[in-house]
Coordinates of C-alpha atoms and ligand atoms in Angstrom, one line a residue:
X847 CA -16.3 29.4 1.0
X848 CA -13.0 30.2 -0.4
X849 CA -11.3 26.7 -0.7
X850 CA -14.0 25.5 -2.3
X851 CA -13.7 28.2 -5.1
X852 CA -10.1 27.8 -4.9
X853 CA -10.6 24.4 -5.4
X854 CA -13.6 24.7 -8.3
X855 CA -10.6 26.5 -10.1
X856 CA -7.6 24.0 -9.4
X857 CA -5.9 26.1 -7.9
X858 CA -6.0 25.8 -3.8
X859 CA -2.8 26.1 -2.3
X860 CA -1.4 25.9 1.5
X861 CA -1.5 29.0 2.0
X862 CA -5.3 29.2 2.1
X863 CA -5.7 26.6 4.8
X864 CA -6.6 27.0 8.2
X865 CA -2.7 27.8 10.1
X866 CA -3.8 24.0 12.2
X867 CA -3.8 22.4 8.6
X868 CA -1.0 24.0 7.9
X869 CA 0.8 22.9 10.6
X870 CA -0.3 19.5 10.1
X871 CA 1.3 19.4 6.5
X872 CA 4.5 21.1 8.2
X873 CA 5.0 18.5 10.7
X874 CA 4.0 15.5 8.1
X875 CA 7.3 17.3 6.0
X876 CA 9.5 17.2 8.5
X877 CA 8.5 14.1 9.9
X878 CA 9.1 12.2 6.7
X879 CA 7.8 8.9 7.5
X880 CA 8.9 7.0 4.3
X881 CA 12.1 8.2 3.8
X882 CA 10.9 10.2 0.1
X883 CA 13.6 12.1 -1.6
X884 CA 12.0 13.7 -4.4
X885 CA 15.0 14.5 -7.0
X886 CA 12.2 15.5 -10.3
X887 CA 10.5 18.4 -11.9
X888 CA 8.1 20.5 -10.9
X889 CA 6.4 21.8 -14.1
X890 CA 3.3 23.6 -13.5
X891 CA 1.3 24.9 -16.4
X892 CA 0.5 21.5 -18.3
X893 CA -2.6 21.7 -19.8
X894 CA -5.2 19.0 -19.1
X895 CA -4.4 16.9 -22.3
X896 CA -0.7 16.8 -21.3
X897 CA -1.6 16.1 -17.9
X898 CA -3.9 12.8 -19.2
X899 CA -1.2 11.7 -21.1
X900 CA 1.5 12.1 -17.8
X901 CA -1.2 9.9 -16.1
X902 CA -1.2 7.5 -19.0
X903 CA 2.5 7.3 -19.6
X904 CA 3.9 7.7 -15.9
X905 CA 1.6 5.3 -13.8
X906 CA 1.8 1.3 -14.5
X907 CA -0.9 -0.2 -12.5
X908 CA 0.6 -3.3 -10.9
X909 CA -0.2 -5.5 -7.6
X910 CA 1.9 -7.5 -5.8
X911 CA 1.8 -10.8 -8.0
X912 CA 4.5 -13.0 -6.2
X913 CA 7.3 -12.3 -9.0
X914 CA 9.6 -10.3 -6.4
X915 CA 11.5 -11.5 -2.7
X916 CA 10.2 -11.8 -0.1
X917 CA 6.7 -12.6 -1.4
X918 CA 8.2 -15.1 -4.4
X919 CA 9.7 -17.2 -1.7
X920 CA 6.7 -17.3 -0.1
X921 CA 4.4 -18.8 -3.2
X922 CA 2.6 -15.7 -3.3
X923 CA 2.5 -16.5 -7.4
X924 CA 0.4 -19.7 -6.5
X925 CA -1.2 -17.5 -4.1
X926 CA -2.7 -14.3 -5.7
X927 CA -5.6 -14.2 -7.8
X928 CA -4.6 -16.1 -11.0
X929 CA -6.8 -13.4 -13.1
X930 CA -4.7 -10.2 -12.9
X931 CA -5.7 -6.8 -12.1
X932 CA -4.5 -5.8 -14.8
X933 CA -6.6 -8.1 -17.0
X934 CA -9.2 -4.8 -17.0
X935 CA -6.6 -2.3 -18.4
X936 CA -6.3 -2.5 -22.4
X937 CA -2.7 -0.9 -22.2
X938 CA -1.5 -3.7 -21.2
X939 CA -4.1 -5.8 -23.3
X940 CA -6.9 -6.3 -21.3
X941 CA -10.8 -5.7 -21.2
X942 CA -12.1 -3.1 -19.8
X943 CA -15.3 -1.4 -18.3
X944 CA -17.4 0.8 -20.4
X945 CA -18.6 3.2 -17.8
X946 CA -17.0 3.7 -13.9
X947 CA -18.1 5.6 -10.8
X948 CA -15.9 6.7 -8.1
X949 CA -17.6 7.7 -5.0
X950 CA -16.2 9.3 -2.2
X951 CA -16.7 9.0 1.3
X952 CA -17.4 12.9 1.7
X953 CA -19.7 13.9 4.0
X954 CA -21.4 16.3 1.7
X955 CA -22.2 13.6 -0.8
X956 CA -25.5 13.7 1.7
X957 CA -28.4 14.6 0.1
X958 CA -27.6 14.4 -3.3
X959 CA -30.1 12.1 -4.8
X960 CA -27.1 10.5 -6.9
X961 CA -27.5 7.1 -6.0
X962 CA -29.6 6.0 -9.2
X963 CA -27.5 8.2 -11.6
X964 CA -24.1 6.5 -9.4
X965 CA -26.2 2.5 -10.1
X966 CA -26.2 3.5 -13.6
X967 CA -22.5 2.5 -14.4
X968 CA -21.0 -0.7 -15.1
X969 CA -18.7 -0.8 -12.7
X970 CA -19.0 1.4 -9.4
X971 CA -16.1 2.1 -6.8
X972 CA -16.1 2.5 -3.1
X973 CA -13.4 3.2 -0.4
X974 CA -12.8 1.6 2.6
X975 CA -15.7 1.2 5.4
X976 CA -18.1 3.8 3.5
X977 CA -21.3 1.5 3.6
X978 CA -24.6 1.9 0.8
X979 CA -27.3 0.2 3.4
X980 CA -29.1 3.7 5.1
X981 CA -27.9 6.1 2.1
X982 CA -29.0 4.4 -1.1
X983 CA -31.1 7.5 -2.1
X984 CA -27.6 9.5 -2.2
X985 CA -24.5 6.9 -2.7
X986 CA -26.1 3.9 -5.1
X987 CA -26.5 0.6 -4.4
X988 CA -24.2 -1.2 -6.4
X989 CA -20.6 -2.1 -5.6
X990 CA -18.2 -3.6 -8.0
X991 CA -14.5 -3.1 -6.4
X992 CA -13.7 -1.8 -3.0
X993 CA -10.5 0.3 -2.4
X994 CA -9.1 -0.7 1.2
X995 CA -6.4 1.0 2.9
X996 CA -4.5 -1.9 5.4
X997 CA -6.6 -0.5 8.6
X998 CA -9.1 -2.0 7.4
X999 CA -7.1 -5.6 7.6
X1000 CA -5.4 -4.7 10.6
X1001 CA -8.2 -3.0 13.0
X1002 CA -11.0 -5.4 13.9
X1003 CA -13.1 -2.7 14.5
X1004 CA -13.9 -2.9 10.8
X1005 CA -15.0 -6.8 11.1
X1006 CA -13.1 -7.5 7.7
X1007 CA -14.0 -11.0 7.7
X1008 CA -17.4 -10.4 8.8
X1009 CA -18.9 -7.8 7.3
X1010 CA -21.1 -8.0 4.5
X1011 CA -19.3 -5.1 2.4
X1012 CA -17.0 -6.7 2.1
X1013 CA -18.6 -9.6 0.4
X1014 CA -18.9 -10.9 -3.3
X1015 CA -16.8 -7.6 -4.7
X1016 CA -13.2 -7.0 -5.8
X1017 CA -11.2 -6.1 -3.4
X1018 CA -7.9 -3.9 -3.7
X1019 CA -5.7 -3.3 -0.4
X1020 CA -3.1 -0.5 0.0
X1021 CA -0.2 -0.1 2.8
X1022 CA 2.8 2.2 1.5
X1023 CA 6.5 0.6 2.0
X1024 CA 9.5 3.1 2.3
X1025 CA 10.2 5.2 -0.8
X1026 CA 12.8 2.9 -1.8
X1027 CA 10.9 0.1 -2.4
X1028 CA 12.9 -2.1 0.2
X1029 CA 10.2 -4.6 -0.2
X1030 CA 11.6 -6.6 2.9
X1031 CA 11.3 -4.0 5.0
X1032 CA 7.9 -3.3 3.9
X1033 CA 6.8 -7.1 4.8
X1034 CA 8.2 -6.7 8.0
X1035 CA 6.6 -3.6 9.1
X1036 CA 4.1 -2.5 7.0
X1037 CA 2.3 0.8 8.4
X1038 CA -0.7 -1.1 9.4
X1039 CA -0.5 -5.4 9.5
X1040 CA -2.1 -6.3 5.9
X1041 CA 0.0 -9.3 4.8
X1042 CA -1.5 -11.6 7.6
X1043 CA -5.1 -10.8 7.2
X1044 CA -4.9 -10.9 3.4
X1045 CA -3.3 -14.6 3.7
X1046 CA -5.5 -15.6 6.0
X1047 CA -8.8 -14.0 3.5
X1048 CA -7.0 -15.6 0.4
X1049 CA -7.2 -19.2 2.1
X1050 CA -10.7 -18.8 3.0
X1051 CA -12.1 -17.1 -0.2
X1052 CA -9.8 -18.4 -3.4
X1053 CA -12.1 -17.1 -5.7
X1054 CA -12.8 -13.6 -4.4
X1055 CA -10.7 -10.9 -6.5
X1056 CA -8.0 -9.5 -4.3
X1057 CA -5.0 -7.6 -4.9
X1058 CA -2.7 -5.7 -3.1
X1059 CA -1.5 -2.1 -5.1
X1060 CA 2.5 -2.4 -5.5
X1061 CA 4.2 -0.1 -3.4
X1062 CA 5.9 1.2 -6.8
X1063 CA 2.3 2.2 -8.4
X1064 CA 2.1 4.2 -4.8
X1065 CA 5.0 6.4 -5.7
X1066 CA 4.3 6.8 -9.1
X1067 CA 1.1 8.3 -8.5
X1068 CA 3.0 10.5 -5.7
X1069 CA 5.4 11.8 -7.9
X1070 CA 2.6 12.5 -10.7
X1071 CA 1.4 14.6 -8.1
X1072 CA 4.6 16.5 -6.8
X1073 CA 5.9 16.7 -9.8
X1074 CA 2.6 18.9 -11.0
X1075 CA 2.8 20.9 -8.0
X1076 CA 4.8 24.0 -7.1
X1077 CA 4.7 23.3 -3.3
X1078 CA 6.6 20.6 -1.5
X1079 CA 3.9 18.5 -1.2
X1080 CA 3.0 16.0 1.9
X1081 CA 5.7 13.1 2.0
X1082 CA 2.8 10.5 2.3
X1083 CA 1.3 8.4 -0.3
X1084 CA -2.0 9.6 -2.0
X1085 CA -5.5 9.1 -0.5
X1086 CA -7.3 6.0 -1.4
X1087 CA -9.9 8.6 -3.3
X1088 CA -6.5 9.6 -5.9
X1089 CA -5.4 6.0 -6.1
X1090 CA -8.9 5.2 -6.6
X1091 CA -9.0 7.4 -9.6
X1092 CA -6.1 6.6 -11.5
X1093 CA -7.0 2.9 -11.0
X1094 CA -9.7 3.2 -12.4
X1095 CA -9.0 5.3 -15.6
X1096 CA -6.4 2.8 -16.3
X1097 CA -9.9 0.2 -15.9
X1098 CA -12.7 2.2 -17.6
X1099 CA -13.8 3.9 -20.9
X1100 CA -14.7 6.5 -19.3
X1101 CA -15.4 7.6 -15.5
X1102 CA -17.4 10.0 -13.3
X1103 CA -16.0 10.7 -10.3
X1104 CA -18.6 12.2 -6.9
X1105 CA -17.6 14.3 -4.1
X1106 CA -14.0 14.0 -4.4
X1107 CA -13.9 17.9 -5.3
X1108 CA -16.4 19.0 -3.2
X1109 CA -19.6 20.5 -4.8
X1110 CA -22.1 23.4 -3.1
X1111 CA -23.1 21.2 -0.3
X1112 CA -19.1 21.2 1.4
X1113 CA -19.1 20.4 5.0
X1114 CA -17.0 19.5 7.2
X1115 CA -18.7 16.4 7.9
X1116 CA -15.6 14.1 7.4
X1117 CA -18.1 10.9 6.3
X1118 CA -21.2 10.9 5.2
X1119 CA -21.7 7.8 7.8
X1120 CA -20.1 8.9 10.4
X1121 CA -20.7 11.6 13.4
X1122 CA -17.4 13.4 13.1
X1123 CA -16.4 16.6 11.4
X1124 CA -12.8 17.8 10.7
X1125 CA -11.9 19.9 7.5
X1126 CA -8.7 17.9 7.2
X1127 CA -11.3 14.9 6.0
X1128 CA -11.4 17.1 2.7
X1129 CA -8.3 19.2 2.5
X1130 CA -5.5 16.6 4.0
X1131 CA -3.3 16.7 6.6
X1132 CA -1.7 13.2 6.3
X1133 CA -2.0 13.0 2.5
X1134 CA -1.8 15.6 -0.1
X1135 CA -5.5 16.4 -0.6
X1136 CA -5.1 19.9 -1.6
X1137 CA -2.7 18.8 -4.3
X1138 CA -4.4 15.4 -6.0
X1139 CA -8.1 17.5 -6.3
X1140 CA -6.7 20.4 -7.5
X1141 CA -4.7 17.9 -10.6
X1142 CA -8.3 15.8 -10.9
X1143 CA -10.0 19.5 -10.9
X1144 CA -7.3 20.4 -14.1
X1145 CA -8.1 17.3 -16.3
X1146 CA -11.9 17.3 -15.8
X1147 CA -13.6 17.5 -18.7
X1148 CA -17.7 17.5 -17.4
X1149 CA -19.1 21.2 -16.9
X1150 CA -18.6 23.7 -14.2
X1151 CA -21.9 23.2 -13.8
X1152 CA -21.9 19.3 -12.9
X1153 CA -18.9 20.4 -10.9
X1154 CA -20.6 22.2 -8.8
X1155 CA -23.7 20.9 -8.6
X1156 CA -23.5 17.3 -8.6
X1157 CA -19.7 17.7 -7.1
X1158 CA -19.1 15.4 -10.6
X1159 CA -15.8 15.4 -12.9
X1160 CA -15.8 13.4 -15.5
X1161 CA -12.9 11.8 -16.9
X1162 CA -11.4 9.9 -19.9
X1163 CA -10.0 6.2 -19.8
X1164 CA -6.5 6.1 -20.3
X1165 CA -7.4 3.8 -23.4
X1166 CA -9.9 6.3 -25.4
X1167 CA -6.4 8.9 -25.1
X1168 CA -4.0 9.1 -28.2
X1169 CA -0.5 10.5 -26.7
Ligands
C5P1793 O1 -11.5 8.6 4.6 P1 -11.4 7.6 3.5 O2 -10.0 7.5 2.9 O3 -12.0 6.3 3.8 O4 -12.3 8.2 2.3 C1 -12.2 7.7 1.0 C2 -11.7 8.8 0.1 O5 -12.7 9.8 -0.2 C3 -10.5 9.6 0.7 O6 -9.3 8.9 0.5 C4 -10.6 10.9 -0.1 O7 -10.0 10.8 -1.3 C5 -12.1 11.1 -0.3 N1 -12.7 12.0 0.8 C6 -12.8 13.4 0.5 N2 -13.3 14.2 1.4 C7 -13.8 13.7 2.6 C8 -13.8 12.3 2.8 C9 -13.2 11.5 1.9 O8 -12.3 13.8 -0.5 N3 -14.4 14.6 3.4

């Protein structure tokens, strides 16, 4: 179909989406949630070894470590995980994996076969609810961190303290405060309740890995975005999949990245564990899908073919880059 070639290319844009998409984007603009005023560039044409180097230089992963009000009134520096996240990325002098997979929650990851070549890497990443039991043949077996947006703390539906997936793995939670970083306001009313569950989960599991994302690494990665893009770009923070991404090349050597551009077998099957099909799954509505996969799609360096194919891009660590 034509997105999909679009986005093959990098070079999707609004104005091929479906006019309800489009809408959807329109009224996510004008609704402007977090309050972003966006005063940068918009440069367009950087080639994919500029681009790396943006990503390296622009985005300092950072969790909230207890350093800041509210949370340093509130011991969170006692609190958090005394062995940083940032203890994985070697710009800021840590140790970190050799090999990473990213796998989406895309529908059309069905019937790939990946699983064993997904096993294969040292460290493997998964969003949110997206489960291995039932689809090991296509999504792997192995999980090493989980990227959780803060429905997943705040909806029982998703039995967070229960469920098994969540279990024995690094955990990294996401909720995005107001552009301004008014980090009060943010504690008050987060978009979705994830400071009570994660307090609660710390108490009970001290020595499980988890980290909540700083609202600041949030809007960097926003701006990376907008400020590659021609378009006025949703006013929403990136999907888990893009934060997942740039987490991880600030983590790994080197990463391969499934079904986050989508390969032959596209569908509109939103998950591929779940009943429910809406092309705004792949293409956004809320966040700026379009935008993040066609900036991934630019600094891929894999093959067309295992782009299309295997819905793979391959990536560079932000440690094996010289700037
Ligand atoms: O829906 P959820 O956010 O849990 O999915 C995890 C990530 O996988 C998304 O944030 C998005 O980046 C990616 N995804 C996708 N296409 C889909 C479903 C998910 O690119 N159809």
């Amino acid at each position: 179909d034509f997105v999909v070639q679009q986005l093959w290319k990098g070079t999707v844009s609004s104005g091929m989406l479906s006019p309800r998409l489009r809408q959807a984007m329109k009224d996510y603009i004008n609704a402007n949630k977090h309050h972003v005023s966006y005063q940068g560039h918009r440069k367009v044409a950087r080639s994919a070894d500029k681009l790396l180097c943006q990503m390296k230089n622009q985005s300092q992963l950072r969790t909230v470590d207890g350093s800041e009000k509210p949370f340093s009134s509130l011991g969170w520096a006692n609190f958090v995980p005394s062995k940083p996240l940032q203890s994985w990325d070697k710009r800021q002098g840590g140790k970190s994996f050799k090999t990473c997979a990213v796998v989406s929650s895309a529908g059309a990851i069905l019937h790939s076969g990946l699983g064993e070549e997904i096993d294969s890497h040292e460290a493997v990443l998964r969003f949110n609810a997206a489960p291995t039991e039932g689809y090991e043949q296509d999504v792997g077996t192995k999980t090493t961190i989980r990227i959780i947006n803060s429905q997943i703390l705040a909806n029982p539906k998703h039995e967070f303290n229960t469920s098994s997936i969540y279990k024995n793995i690094m955990l990294v939670a996401w909720d995005p405060a107001p552009y301004t970083l008014n980090l009060d306001k943010w504690f008050a009313s987060p978009d979705y309740d994830l400071f009570g569950p994660y307090v609660e989960h710390r108490k009970n599991h001290a020595d499980q890995l988890f980290y909540i994302l700083h609202p600041k690494y949030l809007w960097q990665l926003w701006e990376l975005i907008q400020s590659n893009t021609q378009e006025t770009i949703q006013p929403n923070p990136p999907s888990s999949g893009f934060i997942g991404i740039l987490t991880m090349m600030a983590m790994c050597d080197k990463l391969h990245v499934y079904e986050y551009i989508p390969s032959k077998r596209q569908t509109d099957l939103c998950h591929y564990h779940e009943n429910y099909y809406d092309a705004a799954c792949t293409l956004g509505a809320y966040h700026p899908l379009i935008y993040e996969k066609n900036l991934i799609r630019r600094m891929n360096v894999g093959s067309e073919r295992d782009l299309r194919q295997k819905g793979r891009v391959t990536l560079p660590g932000f440690s094996t880059i010289s700037c």
